[in-house]
Coordinates of C-alpha atoms in Angstrom, one line a residue:
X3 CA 10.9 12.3 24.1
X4 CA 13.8 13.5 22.4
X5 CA 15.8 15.6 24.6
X6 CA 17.4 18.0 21.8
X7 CA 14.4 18.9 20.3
X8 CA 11.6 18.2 23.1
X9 CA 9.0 16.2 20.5
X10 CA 8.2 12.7 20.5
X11 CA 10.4 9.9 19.1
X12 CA 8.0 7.7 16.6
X13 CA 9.2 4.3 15.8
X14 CA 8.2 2.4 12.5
X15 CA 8.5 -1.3 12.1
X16 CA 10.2 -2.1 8.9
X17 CA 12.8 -0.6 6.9
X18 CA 11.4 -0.4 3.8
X19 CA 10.0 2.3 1.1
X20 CA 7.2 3.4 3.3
X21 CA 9.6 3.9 5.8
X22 CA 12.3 5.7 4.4
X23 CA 9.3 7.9 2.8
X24 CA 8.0 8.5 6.1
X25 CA 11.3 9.8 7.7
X26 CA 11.5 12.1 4.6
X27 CA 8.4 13.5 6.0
X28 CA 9.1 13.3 9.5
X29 CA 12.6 15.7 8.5
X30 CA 10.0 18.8 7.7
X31 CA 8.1 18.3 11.1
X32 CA 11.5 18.1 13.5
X33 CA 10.5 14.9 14.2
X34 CA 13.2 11.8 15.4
X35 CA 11.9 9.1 13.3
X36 CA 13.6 5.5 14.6
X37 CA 13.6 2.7 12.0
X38 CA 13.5 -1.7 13.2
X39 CA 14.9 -2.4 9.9
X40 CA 16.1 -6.5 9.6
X41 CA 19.2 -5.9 7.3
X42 CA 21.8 -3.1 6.6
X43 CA 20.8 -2.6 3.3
X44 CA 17.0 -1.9 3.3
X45 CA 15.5 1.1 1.8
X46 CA 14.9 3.4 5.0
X47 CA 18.0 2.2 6.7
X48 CA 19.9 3.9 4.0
X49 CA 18.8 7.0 4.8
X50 CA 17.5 7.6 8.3
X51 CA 19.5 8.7 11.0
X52 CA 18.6 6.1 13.8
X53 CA 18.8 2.9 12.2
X54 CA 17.9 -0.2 15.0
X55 CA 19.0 -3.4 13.1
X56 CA 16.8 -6.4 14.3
X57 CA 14.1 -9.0 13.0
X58 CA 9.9 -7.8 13.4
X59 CA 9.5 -11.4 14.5
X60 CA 11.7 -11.3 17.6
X61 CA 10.2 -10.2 20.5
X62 CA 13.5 -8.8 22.2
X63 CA 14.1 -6.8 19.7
X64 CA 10.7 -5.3 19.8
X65 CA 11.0 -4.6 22.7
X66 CA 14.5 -3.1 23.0
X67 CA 13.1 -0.9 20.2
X68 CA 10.0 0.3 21.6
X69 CA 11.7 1.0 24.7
X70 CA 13.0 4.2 22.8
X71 CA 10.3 5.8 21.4
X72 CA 7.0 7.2 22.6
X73 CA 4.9 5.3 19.8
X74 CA 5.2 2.3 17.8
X75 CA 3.8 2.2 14.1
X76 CA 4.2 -0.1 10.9
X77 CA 6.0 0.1 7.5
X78 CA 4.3 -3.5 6.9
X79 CA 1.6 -5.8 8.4
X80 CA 3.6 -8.8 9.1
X81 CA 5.0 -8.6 13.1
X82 CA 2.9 -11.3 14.9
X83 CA 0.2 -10.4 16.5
X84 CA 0.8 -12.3 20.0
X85 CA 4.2 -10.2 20.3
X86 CA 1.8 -6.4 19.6
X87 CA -0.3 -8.0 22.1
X88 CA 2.2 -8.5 24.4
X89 CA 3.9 -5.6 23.9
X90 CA 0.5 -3.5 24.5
X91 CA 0.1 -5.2 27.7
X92 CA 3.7 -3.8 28.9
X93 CA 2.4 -0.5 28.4
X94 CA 3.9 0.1 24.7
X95 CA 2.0 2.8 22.5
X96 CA 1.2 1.2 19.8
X97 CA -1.1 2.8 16.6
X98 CA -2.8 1.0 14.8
X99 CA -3.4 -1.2 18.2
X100 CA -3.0 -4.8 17.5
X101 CA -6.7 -5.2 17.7
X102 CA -7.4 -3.7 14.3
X103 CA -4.1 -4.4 12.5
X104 CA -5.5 -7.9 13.3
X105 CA -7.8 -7.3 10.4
X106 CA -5.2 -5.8 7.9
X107 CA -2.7 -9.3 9.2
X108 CA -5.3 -11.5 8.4
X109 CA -7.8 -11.5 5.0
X110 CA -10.4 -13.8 6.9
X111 CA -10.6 -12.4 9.9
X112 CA -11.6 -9.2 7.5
X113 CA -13.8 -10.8 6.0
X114 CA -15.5 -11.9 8.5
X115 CA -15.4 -8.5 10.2
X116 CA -16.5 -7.3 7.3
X117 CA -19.6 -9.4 7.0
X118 CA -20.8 -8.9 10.5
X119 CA -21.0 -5.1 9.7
X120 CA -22.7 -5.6 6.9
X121 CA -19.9 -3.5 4.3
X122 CA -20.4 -5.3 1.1
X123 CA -17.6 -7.3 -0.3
X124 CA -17.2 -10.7 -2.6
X125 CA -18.7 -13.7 -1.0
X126 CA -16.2 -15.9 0.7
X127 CA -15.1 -19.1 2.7
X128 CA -12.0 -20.5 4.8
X129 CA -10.7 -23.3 3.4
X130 CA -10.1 -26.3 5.4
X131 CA -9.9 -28.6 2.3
X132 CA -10.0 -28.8 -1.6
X133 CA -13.6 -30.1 -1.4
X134 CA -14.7 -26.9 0.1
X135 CA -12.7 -24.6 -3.0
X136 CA -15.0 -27.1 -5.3
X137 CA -18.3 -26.4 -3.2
X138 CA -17.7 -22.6 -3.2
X139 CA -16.8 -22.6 -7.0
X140 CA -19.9 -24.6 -7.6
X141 CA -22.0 -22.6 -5.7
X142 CA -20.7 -19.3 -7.4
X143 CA -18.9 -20.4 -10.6
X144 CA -16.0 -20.4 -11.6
X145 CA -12.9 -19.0 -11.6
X146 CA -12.8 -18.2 -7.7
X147 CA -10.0 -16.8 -6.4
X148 CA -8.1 -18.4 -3.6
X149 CA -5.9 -16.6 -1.3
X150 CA -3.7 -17.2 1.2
X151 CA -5.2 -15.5 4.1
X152 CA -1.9 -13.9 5.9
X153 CA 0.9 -12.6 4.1
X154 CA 0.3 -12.0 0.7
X155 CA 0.7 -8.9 -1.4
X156 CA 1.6 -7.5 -4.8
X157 CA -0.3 -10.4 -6.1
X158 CA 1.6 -13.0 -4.0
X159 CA -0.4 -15.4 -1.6
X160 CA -3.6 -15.2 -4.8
X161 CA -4.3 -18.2 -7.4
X162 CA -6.7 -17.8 -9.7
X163 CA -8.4 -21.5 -10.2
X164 CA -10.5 -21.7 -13.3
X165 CA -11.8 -25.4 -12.9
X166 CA -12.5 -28.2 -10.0
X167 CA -9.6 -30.2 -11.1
X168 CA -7.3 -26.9 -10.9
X169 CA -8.4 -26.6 -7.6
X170 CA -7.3 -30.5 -7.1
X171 CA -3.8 -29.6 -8.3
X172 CA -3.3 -26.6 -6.5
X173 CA -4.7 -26.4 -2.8
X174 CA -3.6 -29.7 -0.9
X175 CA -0.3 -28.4 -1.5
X176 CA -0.8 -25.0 -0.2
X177 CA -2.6 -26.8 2.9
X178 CA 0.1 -29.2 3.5
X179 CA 2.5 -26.4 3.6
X180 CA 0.3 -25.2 6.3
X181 CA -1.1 -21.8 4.5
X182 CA -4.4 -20.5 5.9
X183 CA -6.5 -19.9 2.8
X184 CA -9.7 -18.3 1.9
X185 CA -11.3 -18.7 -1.1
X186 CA -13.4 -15.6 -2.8
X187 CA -16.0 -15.3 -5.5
X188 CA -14.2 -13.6 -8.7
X189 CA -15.6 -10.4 -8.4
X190 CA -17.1 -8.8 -12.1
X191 CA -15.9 -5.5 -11.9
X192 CA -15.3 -1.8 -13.7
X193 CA -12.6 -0.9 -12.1
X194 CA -10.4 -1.2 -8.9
X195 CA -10.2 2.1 -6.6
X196 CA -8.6 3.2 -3.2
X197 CA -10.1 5.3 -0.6
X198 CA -7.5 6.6 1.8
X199 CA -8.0 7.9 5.2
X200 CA -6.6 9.0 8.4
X201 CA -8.0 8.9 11.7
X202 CA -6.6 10.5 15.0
X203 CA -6.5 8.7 18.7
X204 CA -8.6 12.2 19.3
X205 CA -11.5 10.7 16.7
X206 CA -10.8 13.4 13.9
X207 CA -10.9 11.8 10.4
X208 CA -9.6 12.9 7.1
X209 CA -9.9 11.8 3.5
X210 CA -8.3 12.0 0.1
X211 CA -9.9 12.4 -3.1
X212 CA -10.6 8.7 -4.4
X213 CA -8.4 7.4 -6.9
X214 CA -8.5 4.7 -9.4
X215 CA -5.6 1.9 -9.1
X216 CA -4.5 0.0 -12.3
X217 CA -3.0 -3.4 -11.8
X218 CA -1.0 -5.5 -14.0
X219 CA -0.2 -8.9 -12.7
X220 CA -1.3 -8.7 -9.6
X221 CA 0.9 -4.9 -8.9
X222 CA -0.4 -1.5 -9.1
X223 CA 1.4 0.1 -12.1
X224 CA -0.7 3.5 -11.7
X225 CA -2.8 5.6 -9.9
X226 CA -5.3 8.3 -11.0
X227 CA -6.0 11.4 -9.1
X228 CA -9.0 11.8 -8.6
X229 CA -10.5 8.5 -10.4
X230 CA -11.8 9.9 -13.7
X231 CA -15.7 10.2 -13.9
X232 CA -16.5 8.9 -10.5
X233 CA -19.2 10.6 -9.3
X234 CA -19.7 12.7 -6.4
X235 CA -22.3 10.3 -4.5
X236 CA -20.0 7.2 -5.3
X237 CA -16.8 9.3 -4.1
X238 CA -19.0 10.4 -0.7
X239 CA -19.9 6.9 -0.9
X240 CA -16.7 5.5 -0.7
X241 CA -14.4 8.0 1.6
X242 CA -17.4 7.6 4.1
X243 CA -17.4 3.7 4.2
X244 CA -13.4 4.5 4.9
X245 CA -13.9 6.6 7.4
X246 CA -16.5 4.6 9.3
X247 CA -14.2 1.5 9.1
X248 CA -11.8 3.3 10.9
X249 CA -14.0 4.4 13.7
X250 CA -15.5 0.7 13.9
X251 CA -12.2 -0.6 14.2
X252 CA -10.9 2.3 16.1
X253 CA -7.8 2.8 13.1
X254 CA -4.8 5.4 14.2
X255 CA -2.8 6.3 11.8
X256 CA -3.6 5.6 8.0
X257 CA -6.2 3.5 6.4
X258 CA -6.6 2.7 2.7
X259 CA -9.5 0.6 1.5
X260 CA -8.8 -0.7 -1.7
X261 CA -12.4 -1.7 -3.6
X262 CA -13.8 -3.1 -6.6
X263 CA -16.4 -0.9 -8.7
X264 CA -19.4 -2.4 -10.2
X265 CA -22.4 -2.1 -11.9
X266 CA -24.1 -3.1 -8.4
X267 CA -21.8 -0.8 -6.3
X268 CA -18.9 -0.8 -4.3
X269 CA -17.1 -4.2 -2.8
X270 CA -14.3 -4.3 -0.3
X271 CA -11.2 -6.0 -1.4
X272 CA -9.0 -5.2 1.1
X273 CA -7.5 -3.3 4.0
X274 CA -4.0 -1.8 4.7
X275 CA -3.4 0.4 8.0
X276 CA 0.1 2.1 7.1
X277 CA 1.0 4.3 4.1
X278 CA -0.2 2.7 0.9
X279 CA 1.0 2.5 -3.0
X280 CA -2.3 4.0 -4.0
X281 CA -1.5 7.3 -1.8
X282 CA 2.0 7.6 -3.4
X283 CA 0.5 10.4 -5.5
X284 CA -0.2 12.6 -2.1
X285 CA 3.7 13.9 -2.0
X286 CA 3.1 16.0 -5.1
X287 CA -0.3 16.0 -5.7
X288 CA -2.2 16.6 -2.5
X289 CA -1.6 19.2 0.4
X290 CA -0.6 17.2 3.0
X291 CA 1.1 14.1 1.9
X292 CA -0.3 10.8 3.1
X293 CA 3.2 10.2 4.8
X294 CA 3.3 13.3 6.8
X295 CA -0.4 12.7 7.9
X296 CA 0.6 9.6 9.3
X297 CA 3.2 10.7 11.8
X298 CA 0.1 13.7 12.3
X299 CA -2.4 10.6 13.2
X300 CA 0.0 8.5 15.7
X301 CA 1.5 11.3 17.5
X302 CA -2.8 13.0 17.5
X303 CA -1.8 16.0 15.8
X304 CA -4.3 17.7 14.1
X305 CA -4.5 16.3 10.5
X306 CA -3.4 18.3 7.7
X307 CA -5.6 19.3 4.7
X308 CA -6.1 16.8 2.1
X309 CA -7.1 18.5 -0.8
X310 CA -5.3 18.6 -4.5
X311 CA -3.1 21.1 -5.3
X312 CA -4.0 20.7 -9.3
X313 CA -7.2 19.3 -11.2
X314 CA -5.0 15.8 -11.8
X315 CA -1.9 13.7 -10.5
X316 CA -0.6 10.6 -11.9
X317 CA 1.6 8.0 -10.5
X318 CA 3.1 5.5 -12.2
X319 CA 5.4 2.7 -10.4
X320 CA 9.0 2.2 -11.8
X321 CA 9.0 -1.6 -11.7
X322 CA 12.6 -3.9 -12.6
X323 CA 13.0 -4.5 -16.2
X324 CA 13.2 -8.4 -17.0
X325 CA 17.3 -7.6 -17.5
X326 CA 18.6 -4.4 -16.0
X327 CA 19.7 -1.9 -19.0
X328 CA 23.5 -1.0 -19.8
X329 CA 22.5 2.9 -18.8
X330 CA 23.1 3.4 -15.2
X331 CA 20.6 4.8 -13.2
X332 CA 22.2 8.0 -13.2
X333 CA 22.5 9.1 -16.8
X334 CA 18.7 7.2 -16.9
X335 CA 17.8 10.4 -14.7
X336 CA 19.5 12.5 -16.2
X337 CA 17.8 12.5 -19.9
X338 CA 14.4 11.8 -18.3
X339 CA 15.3 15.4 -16.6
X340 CA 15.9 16.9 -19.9
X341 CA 12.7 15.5 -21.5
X342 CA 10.5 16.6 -18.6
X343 CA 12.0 18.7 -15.4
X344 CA 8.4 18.9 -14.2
X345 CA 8.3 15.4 -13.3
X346 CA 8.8 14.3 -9.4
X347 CA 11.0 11.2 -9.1
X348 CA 11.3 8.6 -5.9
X349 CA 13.4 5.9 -6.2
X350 CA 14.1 4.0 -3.1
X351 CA 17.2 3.1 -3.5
X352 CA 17.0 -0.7 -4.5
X353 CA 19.2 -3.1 -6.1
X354 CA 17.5 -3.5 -10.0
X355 CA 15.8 -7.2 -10.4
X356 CA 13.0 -8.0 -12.7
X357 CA 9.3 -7.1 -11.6
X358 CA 10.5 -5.3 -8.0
X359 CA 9.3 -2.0 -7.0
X360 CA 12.2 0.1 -7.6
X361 CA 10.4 3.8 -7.3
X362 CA 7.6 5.6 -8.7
X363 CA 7.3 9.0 -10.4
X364 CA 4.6 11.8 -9.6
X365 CA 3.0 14.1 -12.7
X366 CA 0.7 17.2 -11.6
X367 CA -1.5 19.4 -13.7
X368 CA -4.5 20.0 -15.7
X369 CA -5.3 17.0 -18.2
X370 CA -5.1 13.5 -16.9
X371 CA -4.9 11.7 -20.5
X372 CA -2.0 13.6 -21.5
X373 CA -0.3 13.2 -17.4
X374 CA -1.1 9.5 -17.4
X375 CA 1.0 9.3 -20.7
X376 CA 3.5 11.3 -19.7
X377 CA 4.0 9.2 -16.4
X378 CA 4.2 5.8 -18.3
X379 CA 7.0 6.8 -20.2
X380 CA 9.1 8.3 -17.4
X381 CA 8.4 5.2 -15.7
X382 CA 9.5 2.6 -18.3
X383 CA 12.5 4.6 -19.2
X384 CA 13.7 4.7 -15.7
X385 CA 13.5 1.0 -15.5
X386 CA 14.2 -0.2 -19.1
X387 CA 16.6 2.7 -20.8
X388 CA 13.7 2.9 -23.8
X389 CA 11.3 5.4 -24.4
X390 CA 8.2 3.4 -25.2
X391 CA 6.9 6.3 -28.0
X392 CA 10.7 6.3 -29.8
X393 CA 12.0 9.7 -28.8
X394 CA 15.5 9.5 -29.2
X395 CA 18.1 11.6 -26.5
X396 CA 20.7 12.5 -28.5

């Protein structure tokens, strides 16, 4: 408990975006938000007040951090799971418990999970060698999609293998390296959408409007508030298979479900139990941010009301240009102010390199066509220095 202001001291592993977007929430609630980050220069660390500097792999540190705070939570999946566990036998509060980040750590154990519940999703198998990739992809045709099962994200840790002899070239390697891998049926889909939720040690639930999530190489470039045309049944459909995985799995904190559309229904591609890219939309376009509601669901507050404050919100990531533009960031801001003021910017205070996630901008109102547009542009011209439709700032 923090003795100047008499609330509870969270602690978030990782000093990353989510992080530093976190403690930007945590600022409004009085709340002393402690960031493990592993280097000086990481996004949250550049902003938060208590900065602990020390590596989500080492146990001491863990543990000197936890020591500090009343309850332990996550910018990222990737602390192993034997030092939560041990850390949870010691006594530390620690939301989501290791039990169920398990899941989010580790795509087969999902899977698996997923399976014995009966929540549909693509047909799978662990892979033990390249003769069972060329089984599975027999058995359900290819292109399958391999994965590693730990570690991945942003379309790291996937490979897309389009033939037998692909598979020939590609896996031994992987195996020798000593990547777990999983191997999944290459799902025909609409589209890709995200169901977010939170979920209270006290049981109470909450959900956001389902969005759709546009990729592009493997990263979410935008996100669509609420997903255009999806009907009512499929969006009860979805925010309640959300909600009842994080009762089964007995989820604190936030959990977004990221799932395939199709002409058959709805397929679960994956799980994250922290803040999420696809809720990025929530600081300007919902109520209660999803950022804020996760400090709510660890510290079991009451949740805060998840509704949208406008018809439509668009997000659109700022990604690194393939070489960073002459214009500093600064005067980049300052004529994407004078072309639209009603736009909501978040950078996160990265070094510029090619492809990396460098912020992401927020557009609320009434039409999502002409938002979604609007949101591209102010994206590319943060990162590149052009505006894609030619509109010239002098």
């Amino acid at each position: 408990m923090d003795k100047r202001t008499g609330l509870p001291i969270v602690g978030m592993v990782g000093g990353g975006q989510l992080a530093r977007m976190t403690h930007q929430a945590a600022i409004s609630l009085g709340q002393s938000l402690r960031v493990l980050a592993a280097g000086e220069n990481e996004s949250a660390g550049l902003v938060a007040g208590e900065v602990v500097h020390g590596h989500h792999t080492d146990l001491e540190a863990l543990r000197s951090f936890a020591a500090g705070v009343d309850v332990l939570t996550f910018d990222h999946e990737h602390v192993p799971g034997e030092h939560l566990l041990t850390l949870a036998m010691e006594g530390v509060t620690i939301r989501p418990d290791p039990a169920a980040l398990s899941m989010a750590q580790n795509k087969l154990v999902m899977r698996e999970m997923m399976a014995g519940l009966e929540i549909p999703g693509p047909a799978f198998a662990e892979v033990s060698s390249v003769d069972d990739v060329i089984t599975f992809g027999d058995k359900h045709s290819w292109p399958v999609v391999l994965k590693a099962a730990q570690g991945g994200y942003d379309g790291r840790g996937v490979w897309m293998l389009d033939t037998a002899q692909h598979a020939r070239e590609t896996v031994p390697e992987l195996l020798d390296a000593g990547t777990p891998l999983l191997v999944e049926e290459k799902v025909v889909m609409r589209r890709e959408l995200s169901a977010l939720v939170a979920r209270s040690p006290f049981g109470q639930g909450a959900a956001w409007p389902v969005v759709e999530t546009v990729q592009s190489g493997g990263i979410n470039t935008e996100v669509l508030a609420p997903a255009p045309g999806l009907s009512v049944e499929r969006t009860q459909e979805a925010q309640d298979l959300a909600l009842r995985i994080a009762a089964t799995l007995n989820v604190t904190g936030l959990l977004a479900v990221e799932l395939f559309e199709t002409d058959e229904g709805l397929l679960v591609n994956e799980l994250a139990m922290r803040p999420h890219n696809s809720g990025h939309w929530t600081q300007d376009g919902s109520k209660t941010s999803q950022f804020e509601q996760h400090l709510r669901a660890v510290l079991d507050y009451p949740l805060g009301v998840t509704d949208l404050i406008a018809p439509a919100c668009v997000m659109a990531n700022v990604l690194g240009a393939p070489e960073a533009p002459e214009m500093g960031p600064d005067e980049r801001l300052h004529h994407l102010f004078a072309r639209y003021p009603d736009v909501r910017v978040h950078l996160y205070g990265k070094g510029e390199r090619p492809g990396r996630k460098l912020g992401h901008v927020n557009l609320v109102g009434d039409r999502m066509e002409e938002l979604r547009d609007r949101a591209l542009l102010a994206a590319h011209w943060l990162s590149h220095a052009v505006w894609l439709d030619g509109y010239e700032i002098h």
